mmCIF file of C-alpha atoms in Angstrom:
data_model
loop_
_atom_site.group_PDB
_atom_site.id
_atom_site.type_symbol
_atom_site.label_atom_id
_atom_site.label_comp_id
_atom_site.label_asym_id
_atom_site.label_seq_id
_atom_site.Cartn_x
_atom_site.Cartn_y
_atom_site.Cartn_z
ATOM 1 C CA UNK A 271 2.628 -50.634 16.561
ATOM 2 C CA UNK A 272 -0.142 -49.853 19.045
ATOM 3 C CA UNK A 273 -3.049 -47.844 17.663
ATOM 4 C CA UNK A 274 -5.526 -45.906 19.791
ATOM 5 C CA UNK A 275 -9.108 -46.471 18.761
ATOM 6 C CA UNK A 276 -9.759 -42.769 18.195
ATOM 7 C CA UNK A 277 -6.771 -42.610 15.832
ATOM 8 C CA UNK A 278 -8.223 -45.103 13.379
ATOM 9 C CA UNK A 279 -10.334 -44.228 10.356
ATOM 10 C CA UNK A 280 -13.740 -45.862 10.201
ATOM 11 C CA UNK A 281 -13.687 -49.116 8.224
ATOM 12 C CA UNK A 282 -16.659 -50.171 6.111
ATOM 13 C CA UNK A 283 -16.989 -53.591 4.509
ATOM 14 C CA UNK A 284 -18.546 -53.873 1.055
ATOM 15 C CA UNK A 285 -20.052 -57.311 0.456
ATOM 16 C CA UNK A 286 -19.405 -58.102 -3.202
ATOM 17 C CA UNK A 287 -22.193 -60.664 -3.263
ATOM 18 C CA UNK A 288 -24.510 -57.647 -3.103
ATOM 19 C CA UNK A 289 -22.439 -55.140 -5.098
ATOM 20 C CA UNK A 290 -20.666 -56.796 -8.004
ATOM 21 C CA UNK A 291 -18.033 -54.437 -9.448
ATOM 22 C CA UNK A 292 -18.285 -53.418 -13.087
ATOM 23 C CA UNK A 293 -15.631 -55.432 -14.928
ATOM 24 C CA UNK A 294 -14.131 -52.283 -16.409
ATOM 25 C CA UNK A 295 -13.686 -50.380 -13.128
ATOM 26 C CA UNK A 296 -12.997 -53.059 -10.467
ATOM 27 C CA UNK A 297 -14.860 -50.841 -7.981
ATOM 28 C CA UNK A 298 -18.271 -51.685 -6.534
ATOM 29 C CA UNK A 299 -20.970 -49.032 -6.873
ATOM 30 C CA UNK A 300 -20.708 -47.766 -3.245
ATOM 31 C CA UNK A 301 -16.922 -47.354 -3.548
ATOM 32 C CA UNK A 302 -17.010 -45.847 -7.055
ATOM 33 C CA UNK A 303 -19.701 -43.368 -5.995
ATOM 34 C CA UNK A 304 -17.759 -42.333 -2.884
ATOM 35 C CA UNK A 305 -14.506 -42.000 -4.854
ATOM 36 C CA UNK A 306 -16.202 -39.744 -7.419
ATOM 37 C CA UNK A 307 -17.596 -37.456 -4.716
ATOM 38 C CA UNK A 308 -14.236 -37.308 -2.905
ATOM 39 C CA UNK A 309 -12.418 -36.301 -6.092
ATOM 40 C CA UNK A 310 -15.009 -33.629 -6.834
ATOM 41 C CA UNK A 311 -14.399 -32.245 -3.330
ATOM 42 C CA UNK A 312 -10.653 -31.974 -3.926
ATOM 43 C CA UNK A 313 -9.738 -34.948 -1.744
ATOM 44 C CA UNK A 314 -7.016 -37.535 -2.327
ATOM 45 C CA UNK A 315 -8.030 -41.166 -2.754
ATOM 46 C CA UNK A 316 -5.893 -44.283 -2.341
ATOM 47 C CA UNK A 317 -6.834 -47.630 -3.907
ATOM 48 C CA UNK A 318 -4.799 -50.581 -2.624
ATOM 49 C CA UNK A 319 -4.542 -53.663 -4.822
ATOM 50 C CA UNK A 320 -1.582 -55.916 -4.137
ATOM 51 C CA UNK A 321 -0.753 -56.895 -7.726
ATOM 52 C CA UNK A 322 2.077 -55.233 -9.640
ATOM 53 C CA UNK A 323 2.137 -54.477 -13.344
ATOM 54 C CA UNK A 324 -0.548 -54.692 -16.002
ATOM 55 C CA UNK A 325 -1.153 -58.459 -16.145
ATOM 56 C CA UNK A 326 -0.373 -61.111 -13.546
ATOM 57 C CA UNK A 327 -0.080 -64.273 -15.659
ATOM 58 C CA UNK A 328 1.388 -65.236 -19.053
ATOM 59 C CA UNK A 329 0.069 -68.558 -20.319
ATOM 60 C CA UNK A 330 0.247 -70.531 -23.546
ATOM 61 C CA UNK A 331 -3.251 -71.213 -24.851
ATOM 62 C CA UNK A 332 -1.919 -74.123 -26.911
ATOM 63 C CA UNK A 333 -0.178 -76.318 -24.304
ATOM 64 C CA UNK A 334 -1.195 -74.546 -21.061
ATOM 65 C CA UNK A 335 2.371 -73.716 -19.994
ATOM 66 C CA UNK A 336 2.670 -70.769 -17.560
ATOM 67 C CA UNK A 337 5.785 -68.599 -17.887
ATOM 68 C CA UNK A 338 7.490 -68.570 -14.477
ATOM 69 C CA UNK A 339 10.578 -67.078 -12.845
ATOM 70 C CA UNK A 340 13.557 -69.443 -13.058
ATOM 71 C CA UNK A 341 14.581 -68.585 -9.494
ATOM 72 C CA UNK A 342 11.263 -68.736 -7.656
ATOM 73 C CA UNK A 343 9.001 -70.807 -9.928
ATOM 74 C CA UNK A 344 6.440 -68.006 -9.514
ATOM 75 C CA UNK A 345 4.407 -66.781 -12.543
ATOM 76 C CA UNK A 346 5.814 -63.633 -14.106
ATOM 77 C CA UNK A 347 3.747 -60.446 -14.127
ATOM 78 C CA UNK A 348 3.818 -58.183 -17.180
ATOM 79 C CA UNK A 349 4.949 -54.598 -16.508
ATOM 80 C CA UNK A 350 3.557 -52.385 -19.260
ATOM 81 C CA UNK A 351 5.670 -49.361 -18.308
ATOM 82 C CA UNK A 352 8.900 -51.336 -18.883
ATOM 83 C CA UNK A 353 7.466 -53.734 -21.506
ATOM 84 C CA UNK A 354 9.082 -56.512 -19.480
ATOM 85 C CA UNK A 355 8.169 -59.448 -17.273
ATOM 86 C CA UNK A 356 8.808 -59.142 -13.537
ATOM 87 C CA UNK A 357 8.804 -61.744 -10.773
ATOM 88 C CA UNK A 358 6.423 -60.723 -7.948
ATOM 89 C CA UNK A 359 8.586 -62.624 -5.479
ATOM 90 C CA UNK A 360 12.235 -61.700 -6.125
ATOM 91 C CA UNK A 361 11.687 -58.701 -8.419
ATOM 92 C CA UNK A 362 13.965 -59.904 -11.223
ATOM 93 C CA UNK A 363 12.972 -58.604 -14.668
ATOM 94 C CA UNK A 364 13.245 -60.360 -18.028
ATOM 95 C CA UNK A 365 12.447 -59.641 -21.646
ATOM 96 C CA UNK A 366 8.868 -60.512 -22.528
ATOM 97 C CA UNK A 367 8.716 -63.845 -24.314
ATOM 98 C CA UNK A 368 7.223 -63.978 -27.791
ATOM 99 C CA UNK A 369 6.854 -67.757 -28.007
ATOM 100 C CA UNK A 370 5.964 -70.440 -25.483
ATOM 101 C CA UNK A 371 9.165 -71.750 -23.798
ATOM 102 C CA UNK A 372 7.584 -75.199 -23.587
ATOM 103 C CA UNK A 373 6.049 -75.919 -27.008
ATOM 104 C CA UNK A 374 7.427 -73.068 -29.127
ATOM 105 C CA UNK A 375 4.008 -71.882 -30.232
ATOM 106 C CA UNK A 376 3.215 -68.196 -30.433
ATOM 107 C CA UNK A 377 -0.057 -68.655 -28.535
ATOM 108 C CA UNK A 378 0.773 -66.700 -25.386
ATOM 109 C CA UNK A 379 -2.087 -64.917 -23.643
ATOM 110 C CA UNK A 380 -1.887 -62.371 -20.831
ATOM 111 C CA UNK A 381 -4.323 -62.817 -17.937
ATOM 112 C CA UNK A 382 -5.225 -61.045 -14.706
ATOM 113 C CA UNK A 383 -4.926 -57.422 -13.725
ATOM 114 C CA UNK A 384 -2.402 -55.384 -11.777
ATOM 115 C CA UNK A 385 -2.324 -51.769 -10.656
ATOM 116 C CA UNK A 386 -1.287 -50.510 -14.118
ATOM 117 C CA UNK A 387 -4.407 -51.983 -15.691
ATOM 118 C CA UNK A 388 -6.644 -50.673 -12.932
ATOM 119 C CA UNK A 389 -5.123 -47.207 -13.360
ATOM 120 C CA UNK A 390 -5.882 -47.237 -17.097
ATOM 121 C CA UNK A 391 -9.465 -48.320 -16.532
ATOM 122 C CA UNK A 392 -10.153 -45.864 -13.710
ATOM 123 C CA UNK A 393 -8.908 -43.015 -15.912
ATOM 124 C CA UNK A 394 -12.000 -43.603 -18.077
ATOM 125 C CA UNK A 395 -14.358 -43.457 -15.086
ATOM 126 C CA UNK A 396 -12.757 -40.477 -13.349
ATOM 127 C CA UNK A 397 -11.521 -38.058 -16.045
ATOM 128 C CA UNK A 398 -11.270 -35.326 -13.388
ATOM 129 C CA UNK A 399 -8.557 -37.268 -11.535
ATOM 130 C CA UNK A 400 -4.779 -37.045 -11.780
ATOM 131 C CA UNK A 401 -3.775 -40.703 -11.457
ATOM 132 C CA UNK A 402 -0.561 -42.360 -10.310
ATOM 133 C CA UNK A 403 0.580 -45.855 -9.412
ATOM 134 C CA UNK A 404 2.926 -46.899 -6.623
ATOM 135 C CA UNK A 405 4.798 -50.154 -6.097
ATOM 136 C CA UNK A 406 8.146 -51.152 -4.634
ATOM 137 C CA UNK A 407 10.032 -49.706 -7.628
ATOM 138 C CA UNK A 408 8.400 -46.268 -7.359
ATOM 139 C CA UNK A 409 10.652 -43.517 -6.035
ATOM 140 C CA UNK A 410 8.103 -40.746 -5.445
ATOM 141 C CA UNK A 411 4.499 -39.751 -6.078
ATOM 142 C CA UNK A 412 3.587 -36.493 -7.776
ATOM 143 C CA UNK A 413 2.022 -33.997 -5.395
ATOM 144 C CA UNK A 414 -0.684 -33.447 -8.025
ATOM 145 C CA UNK A 415 -1.835 -37.063 -7.864
ATOM 146 C CA UNK A 416 -5.257 -37.331 -6.233
ATOM 147 C CA UNK A 417 -6.114 -40.917 -7.202
ATOM 148 C CA UNK A 418 -3.306 -43.326 -6.332
ATOM 149 C CA UNK A 419 -3.477 -47.041 -7.155
ATOM 150 C CA UNK A 420 -0.855 -48.876 -5.130
ATOM 151 C CA UNK A 421 0.399 -52.161 -3.809
ATOM 152 C CA UNK A 422 1.091 -52.579 -0.105
ATOM 153 C CA UNK A 423 4.509 -50.983 -0.744
ATOM 154 C CA UNK A 424 2.696 -47.656 -0.301
ATOM 155 C CA UNK A 425 2.714 -48.282 3.453
ATOM 156 C CA UNK A 426 6.324 -47.065 3.643
ATOM 157 C CA UNK A 427 5.306 -43.582 2.409
ATOM 158 C CA UNK A 428 1.744 -43.447 3.712
ATOM 159 C CA UNK A 429 2.639 -41.236 6.664
ATOM 160 C CA UNK A 430 3.929 -38.598 4.250
ATOM 161 C CA UNK A 431 0.753 -38.554 2.141
ATOM 162 C CA UNK A 432 -2.490 -36.748 2.928
ATOM 163 C CA UNK A 433 -5.041 -39.430 2.127
ATOM 164 C CA UNK A 434 -8.702 -38.641 2.705
ATOM 165 C CA UNK A 435 -10.281 -41.891 1.513
ATOM 166 C CA UNK A 436 -8.998 -45.412 0.870
ATOM 167 C CA UNK A 437 -10.357 -48.503 -0.806
ATOM 168 C CA UNK A 438 -8.840 -51.974 -0.426
ATOM 169 C CA UNK A 439 -9.614 -54.380 -3.273
ATOM 170 C CA UNK A 440 -9.661 -58.188 -3.301
ATOM 171 C CA UNK A 441 -8.607 -58.585 0.316
ATOM 172 C CA UNK A 442 -9.799 -62.213 0.225
ATOM 173 C CA UNK A 443 -6.974 -63.198 -2.147
ATOM 174 C CA UNK A 444 -4.407 -62.058 0.420
ATOM 175 C CA UNK A 445 -6.100 -64.258 3.039
ATOM 176 C CA UNK A 446 -5.719 -67.299 0.775
ATOM 177 C CA UNK A 447 -1.933 -67.258 0.352
ATOM 178 C CA UNK A 448 0.071 -70.357 1.258
ATOM 179 C CA UNK A 449 1.592 -68.500 4.191
ATOM 180 C CA UNK A 450 0.654 -69.182 7.797
ATOM 181 C CA UNK A 451 1.186 -65.460 8.498
ATOM 182 C CA UNK A 452 -1.211 -64.200 5.824
ATOM 183 C CA UNK A 453 -4.017 -63.320 8.243
ATOM 184 C CA UNK A 454 -1.613 -61.402 10.471
ATOM 185 C CA UNK A 455 -0.230 -59.538 7.427
ATOM 186 C CA UNK A 456 -3.712 -58.554 6.232
ATOM 187 C CA UNK A 457 -4.689 -57.341 9.700
ATOM 188 C CA UNK A 458 -1.480 -55.308 9.951
ATOM 189 C CA UNK A 459 -2.064 -53.779 6.503
ATOM 190 C CA UNK A 460 -5.606 -52.713 7.328
ATOM 191 C CA UNK A 461 -4.608 -51.258 10.693
ATOM 192 C CA UNK A 462 -1.804 -49.213 9.142
ATOM 193 C CA UNK A 463 -4.126 -47.905 6.437
ATOM 194 C CA UNK A 464 -6.781 -46.991 9.001
ATOM 195 C CA UNK A 465 -4.176 -45.159 11.083
ATOM 196 C CA UNK A 466 -2.981 -43.083 8.108
ATOM 197 C CA UNK A 467 -6.257 -42.198 6.365
ATOM 198 C CA UNK A 468 -8.273 -39.171 7.468
ATOM 199 C CA UNK A 469 -11.693 -40.350 6.378
ATOM 200 C CA UNK A 470 -13.118 -43.811 5.693
ATOM 201 C CA UNK A 471 -11.514 -47.029 4.563
ATOM 202 C CA UNK A 472 -13.687 -49.219 2.309
ATOM 203 C CA UNK A 473 -12.835 -52.920 2.142
ATOM 204 C CA UNK A 474 -14.275 -54.911 -0.751
ATOM 205 C CA UNK A 475 -14.744 -58.526 0.295
#
């Protein structure tokens, strides 16, 4: 798509070497402050974080084995809503393991954070917000939702949403994928977000 310059929302980079996010919120102070003001003004805010589920890694603390998808050899994410594991690559779901498939020990630990975990934490910081998550399995978003935490799957419905402010988290991870197209994909994502958002787009980097 070709975007006219005057159609794009202003983008502002937030250097995380200067503004370290609080561990509980995942938002730097400038972004958290702006989000709070936007919500108080009745605006809708979109937070994009391209990790599904609640946790992104299941690992045995005894032998170090990581539970992976049998098809893709990609670490399973844990989806709290379904209480199941899901492959970020092919989307297949499986029952959550109770014991390590490698050594049989019950020393499994859940690491990392996805949009479900961020939603739960942001609910503590913004009690005035009506929160919702969106990923590729989501069918629709409630019209009441004014703080949406989403993966890049939200791009397919972004034109139908009135979004006043957006924040993009951990964009550097997307630039580090083992994919020669990753830079192009990140650029495309940011351009589409800027074209759909009415106000500013904050990019934590």
